[in-house]
């Protein structure tokens, strides 16, 4: 493509304001995380059902709703998108009695022991309303010592426990399955210290991510992770689930950012690993065991985390490519040319764009001229507005000349940038407006990432529409399959194929959401038997009575 | 300071060539790592002794050399700079017999079983000649299955094992203490795959870091770590010791870069965690247990690692500051202004510079005009030569105007850049030319990092010269105490004070070298008793017969 033509196609719309366009928009680790009740329909379950998908299964995909959380003890769970999960309450656990409650009242302040039915009911249900337990007790410790006393007691009494942060997870990891005692961390929300030379934040686990974000931004830093759920999620939950999110491509995983943890083990032992050092090679780095173990090995109570310096300039471009190979090559070129300022590389196929434009109010395709097959959103963040933009423009011109990009625009202001992001983030919302949506969150080597989308299209024919999009820069595909209604036959054509295919590529069946209750029994698709066995051994070592977050993460058969 | 004056002081010497100035220079995780024999005197032990400091202790700091490695069985170790370590051979271990050798010959190829005295002797001694064991057998497996068979057999027979990579460690972690069987990984040096879209390298553990570095550079990427020892060290050893090195400030620790591992456990179980995915939240992330566990939990056999894109432009500046506070502020400003292109921030006090200029041939102070108290070396690496340089110049001008920088120069070519790096890296070499040197490698919160240097100066008075330098950007201080000769009184004034002081600051007594044999018994200075106890429990879980790298990492008392 001639440079002049490329320059013509690259319609530059003017300067982008300094403020990040992502602020205030519903980005989300788990797709748009707007928490108003009506938006719940965007998630995994069948849109025609308005009640949580917990309740006695009668037959072939017909479900009765449950009238109260208390019934959960008697019921079995069913989760769409990951086949059925049937779990019995473990009889080894004691049942809560009045002596237990008296003890907790003796060690916690008045507001720390919650038995009020309405308040406990809220804590029993996840934020999607998809998973529901039947706990009768919510404990709200104010400090690590209280957490320690609670766990020590529960361990002795064999009372099962669910640690709960902001309760924004997507896999049922943060709510009880049966009558587990809920230990909420919301009362532990203090910022302990901030080293404004090195950008090292130390805080309690119950701090809301957005509060931390605001705090460090005032100091000229940013949190190394950002999620749509940031207004509710706790940093302790982020660490416990190894949350990915929007800044992953730039700042990597929490295994790299978290410097230290304080964790309370199942027996009440307080494990102080709360270093604020960047380098420390003295013995095994135990904190990593607790990052991403979903509260099943210990309760994270304090965190120190490295925060990157806040950079003032953000630019967003929306591009089209004629084939998936070009998207891959564009990613390679972007890594090379934009290297240190690249902050997002998201891709969508044209089915996604069509759906978003069709179903979302106010959303339009910035590149409507031709029916392109793929679209890419690139964001750069750097320290020099004019230079960064010049660099982005030069990169896009080169990419057009090289034939990688068919067309493209750069946002001229926050509004345009927001529209670009809105398309990408609206896909999930648009999907559920069709009717039923089967959602999968997969990690697959980039070169094969789109194959599963095409194979799925072949398998399903006209019976459903298959959308492929996601964080291409991280090798993270969101595979959404939408059709007018839920259908067991369709599900059978999707599963276990999607897991088997992902497994054959050495992919991950949970890129960033964790396993929780939803996928605990599916771990073998992504982990070897030896690895699962070692996980089970470590679980038994750290929590021999298995009181922490039972029924989750690992298959019941290995515990 | 007026802008004009600042511009005058900032003597720009011209453009720096694109090639990194660090190539071919003796950078090192453990200070200059030139491996010629004479340079051994640069390290921890007393320069007046030319023999390894292993041998029967007679009394108060007088040592007899040992005539052969075989004597090591009878001797006790003494390590300067970390007090004495006295360890008895664990009688639970079997002694090697001819049946064992026959078995190993039956499972390994002819060259895989080495009994030749000279070759085994080389593997018995660490590269500094500081630690020496008395193994009679070196095994060189060619693949994971052979490693598995070796460990399975040794576990059953209770034969202790030392995994050995490039044998470039500084804490005695890679050589036998007594008669452990040495399992060398040098025969496993294949590159398995390279994903040139995502920059993901998969290789065997015995690959030499420099070979990998050359390989990925040809593909347009760089290894996320770089050490002076790269010509000898193995990637498996890097992972097992969580090597830090020169790129740490930019690319972080191996906990962030390593994507997957294959590890053979003590009982021969092959643990396949060799994913190449950036995101995978399915169960506990076990690989982190093996990163930095110094071969005591398993033998790393394969690695997949994320390699950053290679950027074409490098610039180096050498600056002076009037006080330590200015160095800290300059670091903060550099993080803010140079953010995404900052690749090194090293500091030295004037004692270091004076020493280097005095003792190293061809080294001169680029800023000789005034006697400044502190010096800082800043390196930037980016994708645009002219822009990056303009940015660096603007940053330095601002820093001078703000009074943070007293004087400074930017290298105009590789030769000048090399001279700047030579000063920084020559400090260790210059130190040992004085006579005795007591070396400490500490992680300390940046704001207190220089306090220990000043306190040590007060404690020691005129009896020794105290130098402070290191990776300020990582909070990693190299504290060198030099005097004309070794003196027990001096050592007693240094230790345990230096460890106690570091511990009181919640610092690390080993920022990047690990514990090995040298500091296994010192772990409590940096880790809580609960954490050490859990480490011991994990060690017992993974290696119940304790055959892997005995006497190291953890105190004998907890095992």
PDB file of C-alpha atoms in Angstrom, chain A residues 247-420:
ATOM      1  CA  UNK A 247      -2.956  -3.666  32.714  1.00  0.00           C
ATOM      2  CA  UNK A 248      -1.666  -7.209  32.474  1.00  0.00           C
ATOM      3  CA  UNK A 249       0.002  -6.752  29.089  1.00  0.00           C
ATOM      4  CA  UNK A 250       2.004  -3.846  30.470  1.00  0.00           C
ATOM      5  CA  UNK A 251       2.652  -4.704  34.101  1.00  0.00           C
ATOM      6  CA  UNK A 252       2.311  -8.484  34.135  1.00  0.00           C
ATOM      7  CA  UNK A 253       0.812 -10.697  36.805  1.00  0.00           C
ATOM      8  CA  UNK A 254       0.525 -10.128  40.530  1.00  0.00           C
ATOM      9  CA  UNK A 255       3.238 -12.751  41.004  1.00  0.00           C
ATOM     10  CA  UNK A 256       5.546 -10.049  39.721  1.00  0.00           C
ATOM     11  CA  UNK A 257       3.946  -7.039  41.456  1.00  0.00           C
ATOM     12  CA  UNK A 258       3.145  -8.333  44.924  1.00  0.00           C
ATOM     13  CA  UNK A 259       6.172  -7.940  47.159  1.00  0.00           C
ATOM     14  CA  UNK A 260       4.870  -9.280  50.421  1.00  0.00           C
ATOM     15  CA  UNK A 261       1.869 -10.803  52.151  1.00  0.00           C
ATOM     16  CA  UNK A 262       0.595 -11.452  55.613  1.00  0.00           C
ATOM     17  CA  UNK A 263      -1.520 -14.576  55.643  1.00  0.00           C
ATOM     18  CA  UNK A 264      -3.423 -16.367  58.372  1.00  0.00           C
ATOM     19  CA  UNK A 265      -3.232 -20.122  57.989  1.00  0.00           C
ATOM     20  CA  UNK A 266      -6.070 -22.510  58.719  1.00  0.00           C
ATOM     21  CA  UNK A 267      -4.842 -23.196  62.252  1.00  0.00           C
ATOM     22  CA  UNK A 268      -4.629 -19.499  63.056  1.00  0.00           C
ATOM     23  CA  UNK A 269      -0.883 -19.175  62.530  1.00  0.00           C
ATOM     24  CA  UNK A 270      -0.028 -15.695  61.304  1.00  0.00           C
ATOM     25  CA  UNK A 271       2.478 -16.001  58.496  1.00  0.00           C
ATOM     26  CA  UNK A 272       4.362 -12.734  58.217  1.00  0.00           C
ATOM     27  CA  UNK A 273       5.845 -12.405  54.742  1.00  0.00           C
ATOM     28  CA  UNK A 274       5.058  -8.714  54.542  1.00  0.00           C
ATOM     29  CA  UNK A 275       8.334  -7.551  53.088  1.00  0.00           C
ATOM     30  CA  UNK A 276       8.492  -4.405  50.989  1.00  0.00           C
ATOM     31  CA  UNK A 277      11.702  -5.423  49.263  1.00  0.00           C
ATOM     32  CA  UNK A 278      12.081  -5.813  45.550  1.00  0.00           C
ATOM     33  CA  UNK A 279      14.739  -8.437  45.985  1.00  0.00           C
ATOM     34  CA  UNK A 280      14.855 -11.107  48.658  1.00  0.00           C
ATOM     35  CA  UNK A 281      16.396 -14.499  48.006  1.00  0.00           C
ATOM     36  CA  UNK A 282      16.277 -15.934  51.495  1.00  0.00           C
ATOM     37  CA  UNK A 283      14.545 -19.302  51.311  1.00  0.00           C
ATOM     38  CA  UNK A 284      11.423 -20.357  49.448  1.00  0.00           C
ATOM     39  CA  UNK A 285       9.218 -17.503  48.285  1.00  0.00           C
ATOM     40  CA  UNK A 286       6.095 -18.722  50.034  1.00  0.00           C
ATOM     41  CA  UNK A 287       3.869 -15.792  49.160  1.00  0.00           C
ATOM     42  CA  UNK A 288       3.354 -17.180  45.658  1.00  0.00           C
ATOM     43  CA  UNK A 289       1.470 -20.142  47.122  1.00  0.00           C
ATOM     44  CA  UNK A 290      -1.228 -17.755  48.295  1.00  0.00           C
ATOM     45  CA  UNK A 291      -1.426 -15.661  45.129  1.00  0.00           C
ATOM     46  CA  UNK A 292      -4.186 -17.309  43.143  1.00  0.00           C
ATOM     47  CA  UNK A 293      -5.038 -20.076  45.601  1.00  0.00           C
ATOM     48  CA  UNK A 294      -8.514 -18.591  46.046  1.00  0.00           C
ATOM     49  CA  UNK A 295      -8.468 -18.530  49.814  1.00  0.00           C
ATOM     50  CA  UNK A 296      -8.057 -22.277  50.082  1.00  0.00           C
ATOM     51  CA  UNK A 297      -4.582 -22.207  51.669  1.00  0.00           C
ATOM     52  CA  UNK A 298      -4.871 -19.202  53.949  1.00  0.00           C
ATOM     53  CA  UNK A 299      -6.585 -15.873  54.418  1.00  0.00           C
ATOM     54  CA  UNK A 300      -4.580 -12.962  53.037  1.00  0.00           C
ATOM     55  CA  UNK A 301      -4.738 -10.133  55.577  1.00  0.00           C
ATOM     56  CA  UNK A 302      -2.081  -7.650  54.429  1.00  0.00           C
ATOM     57  CA  UNK A 303      -0.392  -6.925  51.133  1.00  0.00           C
ATOM     58  CA  UNK A 304       2.561  -4.930  49.906  1.00  0.00           C
ATOM     59  CA  UNK A 305       2.590  -4.219  46.223  1.00  0.00           C
ATOM     60  CA  UNK A 306       4.842  -2.419  43.780  1.00  0.00           C
ATOM     61  CA  UNK A 307       3.007   0.378  41.980  1.00  0.00           C
ATOM     62  CA  UNK A 308       4.333   1.763  38.687  1.00  0.00           C
ATOM     63  CA  UNK A 309       4.763   5.507  38.157  1.00  0.00           C
ATOM     64  CA  UNK A 310       1.719   7.170  36.630  1.00  0.00           C
ATOM     65  CA  UNK A 311       2.366   8.297  33.071  1.00  0.00           C
ATOM     66  CA  UNK A 312       0.486  11.295  31.696  1.00  0.00           C
ATOM     67  CA  UNK A 313      -0.247  10.365  28.087  1.00  0.00           C
ATOM     68  CA  UNK A 314      -2.744   7.850  26.675  1.00  0.00           C
ATOM     69  CA  UNK A 315      -3.726   7.301  23.028  1.00  0.00           C
ATOM     70  CA  UNK A 316      -6.167   4.795  21.572  1.00  0.00           C
ATOM     71  CA  UNK A 317      -6.408   3.530  17.988  1.00  0.00           C
ATOM     72  CA  UNK A 318      -9.076   1.379  16.371  1.00  0.00           C
ATOM     73  CA  UNK A 319      -7.885  -0.657  13.398  1.00  0.00           C
ATOM     74  CA  UNK A 320      -9.097  -3.291  10.998  1.00  0.00           C
ATOM     75  CA  UNK A 321      -7.251  -6.291   9.592  1.00  0.00           C
ATOM     76  CA  UNK A 322      -8.207  -8.582   6.743  1.00  0.00           C
ATOM     77  CA  UNK A 323      -7.199 -11.823   8.404  1.00  0.00           C
ATOM     78  CA  UNK A 324      -6.133 -13.267  11.744  1.00  0.00           C
ATOM     79  CA  UNK A 325      -2.547 -13.697  10.570  1.00  0.00           C
ATOM     80  CA  UNK A 326      -2.367  -9.918  10.125  1.00  0.00           C
ATOM     81  CA  UNK A 327      -3.599  -9.423  13.696  1.00  0.00           C
ATOM     82  CA  UNK A 328      -0.749 -11.627  14.913  1.00  0.00           C
ATOM     83  CA  UNK A 329       1.820  -9.806  12.794  1.00  0.00           C
ATOM     84  CA  UNK A 330       0.450  -6.483  13.969  1.00  0.00           C
ATOM     85  CA  UNK A 331       0.894  -7.608  17.571  1.00  0.00           C
ATOM     86  CA  UNK A 332       4.499  -8.528  16.859  1.00  0.00           C
ATOM     87  CA  UNK A 333       5.102  -5.189  15.149  1.00  0.00           C
ATOM     88  CA  UNK A 334       3.418  -3.295  17.987  1.00  0.00           C
ATOM     89  CA  UNK A 335       5.584  -5.036  20.568  1.00  0.00           C
ATOM     90  CA  UNK A 336       8.631  -4.091  18.539  1.00  0.00           C
ATOM     91  CA  UNK A 337       7.729  -0.501  17.586  1.00  0.00           C
ATOM     92  CA  UNK A 338       5.609   0.608  20.509  1.00  0.00           C
ATOM     93  CA  UNK A 339       7.441  -1.667  22.952  1.00  0.00           C
ATOM     94  CA  UNK A 340       7.689   0.323  26.125  1.00  0.00           C
ATOM     95  CA  UNK A 341       4.482   2.353  25.662  1.00  0.00           C
ATOM     96  CA  UNK A 342       2.062  -0.376  24.527  1.00  0.00           C
ATOM     97  CA  UNK A 343      -0.651  -0.734  27.174  1.00  0.00           C
ATOM     98  CA  UNK A 344      -3.445  -2.679  25.438  1.00  0.00           C
ATOM     99  CA  UNK A 345      -3.819  -4.856  22.365  1.00  0.00           C
ATOM    100  CA  UNK A 346      -7.373  -6.156  22.123  1.00  0.00           C
ATOM    101  CA  UNK A 347      -8.894  -7.954  19.165  1.00  0.00           C
ATOM    102  CA  UNK A 348     -12.422  -8.704  17.997  1.00  0.00           C
ATOM    103  CA  UNK A 349     -13.770 -10.530  14.965  1.00  0.00           C
ATOM    104  CA  UNK A 350     -16.417  -8.850  12.814  1.00  0.00           C
ATOM    105  CA  UNK A 351     -19.193 -10.912  14.386  1.00  0.00           C
ATOM    106  CA  UNK A 352     -18.459  -9.118  17.643  1.00  0.00           C
ATOM    107  CA  UNK A 353     -18.580  -5.676  16.062  1.00  0.00           C
ATOM    108  CA  UNK A 354     -21.779  -6.457  14.172  1.00  0.00           C
ATOM    109  CA  UNK A 355     -23.398  -7.686  17.353  1.00  0.00           C
ATOM    110  CA  UNK A 356     -22.279  -4.689  19.393  1.00  0.00           C
ATOM    111  CA  UNK A 357     -23.506  -2.211  16.792  1.00  0.00           C
ATOM    112  CA  UNK A 358     -26.785  -4.102  16.434  1.00  0.00           C
ATOM    113  CA  UNK A 359     -27.616  -4.383  20.114  1.00  0.00           C
ATOM    114  CA  UNK A 360     -25.949  -1.512  21.945  1.00  0.00           C
ATOM    115  CA  UNK A 361     -27.384   1.939  21.933  1.00  0.00           C
ATOM    116  CA  UNK A 362     -25.074   4.682  20.735  1.00  0.00           C
ATOM    117  CA  UNK A 363     -22.367   2.299  19.584  1.00  0.00           C
ATOM    118  CA  UNK A 364     -21.146   2.629  16.017  1.00  0.00           C
ATOM    119  CA  UNK A 365     -18.310   1.086  14.054  1.00  0.00           C
ATOM    120  CA  UNK A 366     -15.602   3.733  13.577  1.00  0.00           C
ATOM    121  CA  UNK A 367     -14.582   1.898  10.393  1.00  0.00           C
ATOM    122  CA  UNK A 368     -17.876   1.199   8.647  1.00  0.00           C
ATOM    123  CA  UNK A 369     -16.643   1.559   5.066  1.00  0.00           C
ATOM    124  CA  UNK A 370     -15.859  -2.077   4.318  1.00  0.00           C
ATOM    125  CA  UNK A 371     -16.692  -5.384   5.888  1.00  0.00           C
ATOM    126  CA  UNK A 372     -13.376  -6.175   7.543  1.00  0.00           C
ATOM    127  CA  UNK A 373     -12.891  -9.537   9.205  1.00  0.00           C
ATOM    128  CA  UNK A 374     -10.976  -8.437  12.290  1.00  0.00           C
ATOM    129  CA  UNK A 375     -10.613  -5.346  14.430  1.00  0.00           C
ATOM    130  CA  UNK A 376      -7.869  -4.382  16.845  1.00  0.00           C
ATOM    131  CA  UNK A 377      -7.859  -1.796  19.622  1.00  0.00           C
ATOM    132  CA  UNK A 378      -4.407  -0.524  20.533  1.00  0.00           C
ATOM    133  CA  UNK A 379      -3.761   1.692  23.550  1.00  0.00           C
ATOM    134  CA  UNK A 380      -0.431   3.316  24.356  1.00  0.00           C
ATOM    135  CA  UNK A 381       0.520   4.991  27.623  1.00  0.00           C
ATOM    136  CA  UNK A 382       3.695   6.998  27.992  1.00  0.00           C
ATOM    137  CA  UNK A 383       5.297  10.041  29.457  1.00  0.00           C
ATOM    138  CA  UNK A 384       5.225  12.401  26.458  1.00  0.00           C
ATOM    139  CA  UNK A 385       1.940  13.202  24.762  1.00  0.00           C
ATOM    140  CA  UNK A 386       3.152  14.579  21.468  1.00  0.00           C
ATOM    141  CA  UNK A 387       5.977  12.126  21.018  1.00  0.00           C
ATOM    142  CA  UNK A 388       3.827   9.136  21.898  1.00  0.00           C
ATOM    143  CA  UNK A 389       1.201  10.155  19.412  1.00  0.00           C
ATOM    144  CA  UNK A 390       3.718  10.782  16.646  1.00  0.00           C
ATOM    145  CA  UNK A 391       5.133   7.353  17.341  1.00  0.00           C
ATOM    146  CA  UNK A 392       1.722   5.722  17.174  1.00  0.00           C
ATOM    147  CA  UNK A 393       0.931   7.449  13.897  1.00  0.00           C
ATOM    148  CA  UNK A 394       4.224   6.424  12.363  1.00  0.00           C
ATOM    149  CA  UNK A 395       3.623   2.851  13.488  1.00  0.00           C
ATOM    150  CA  UNK A 396       0.157   2.790  11.971  1.00  0.00           C
ATOM    151  CA  UNK A 397       1.393   4.247   8.688  1.00  0.00           C
ATOM    152  CA  UNK A 398       4.084   1.572   8.490  1.00  0.00           C
ATOM    153  CA  UNK A 399       1.566  -1.142   9.337  1.00  0.00           C
ATOM    154  CA  UNK A 400      -0.695   0.046   6.548  1.00  0.00           C
ATOM    155  CA  UNK A 401       2.143   0.161   4.083  1.00  0.00           C
ATOM    156  CA  UNK A 402       3.054  -3.362   5.088  1.00  0.00           C
ATOM    157  CA  UNK A 403      -0.514  -4.445   4.523  1.00  0.00           C
ATOM    158  CA  UNK A 404      -1.116  -5.497   8.128  1.00  0.00           C
ATOM    159  CA  UNK A 405      -3.750  -2.867   8.767  1.00  0.00           C
ATOM    160  CA  UNK A 406      -6.574  -2.250   6.299  1.00  0.00           C
ATOM    161  CA  UNK A 407      -7.970   0.878   7.906  1.00  0.00           C
ATOM    162  CA  UNK A 408      -7.697   2.734  11.174  1.00  0.00           C
ATOM    163  CA  UNK A 409      -8.475   5.750  13.319  1.00  0.00           C
ATOM    164  CA  UNK A 410      -6.888   7.362  16.350  1.00  0.00           C
ATOM    165  CA  UNK A 411      -9.232   8.785  18.975  1.00  0.00           C
ATOM    166  CA  UNK A 412      -9.142  12.541  19.165  1.00  0.00           C
ATOM    167  CA  UNK A 413     -10.664  12.874  22.593  1.00  0.00           C
ATOM    168  CA  UNK A 414     -11.972  10.923  25.540  1.00  0.00           C
ATOM    169  CA  UNK A 415     -15.354  10.544  23.927  1.00  0.00           C
ATOM    170  CA  UNK A 416     -13.931   8.827  20.879  1.00  0.00           C
ATOM    171  CA  UNK A 417     -11.582   6.718  22.955  1.00  0.00           C
ATOM    172  CA  UNK A 418     -14.526   5.734  25.126  1.00  0.00           C
ATOM    173  CA  UNK A 419     -16.487   4.685  22.066  1.00  0.00           C
ATOM    174  CA  UNK A 420     -13.632   2.484  20.922  1.00  0.00           C
TER     175      UNK A 420
END
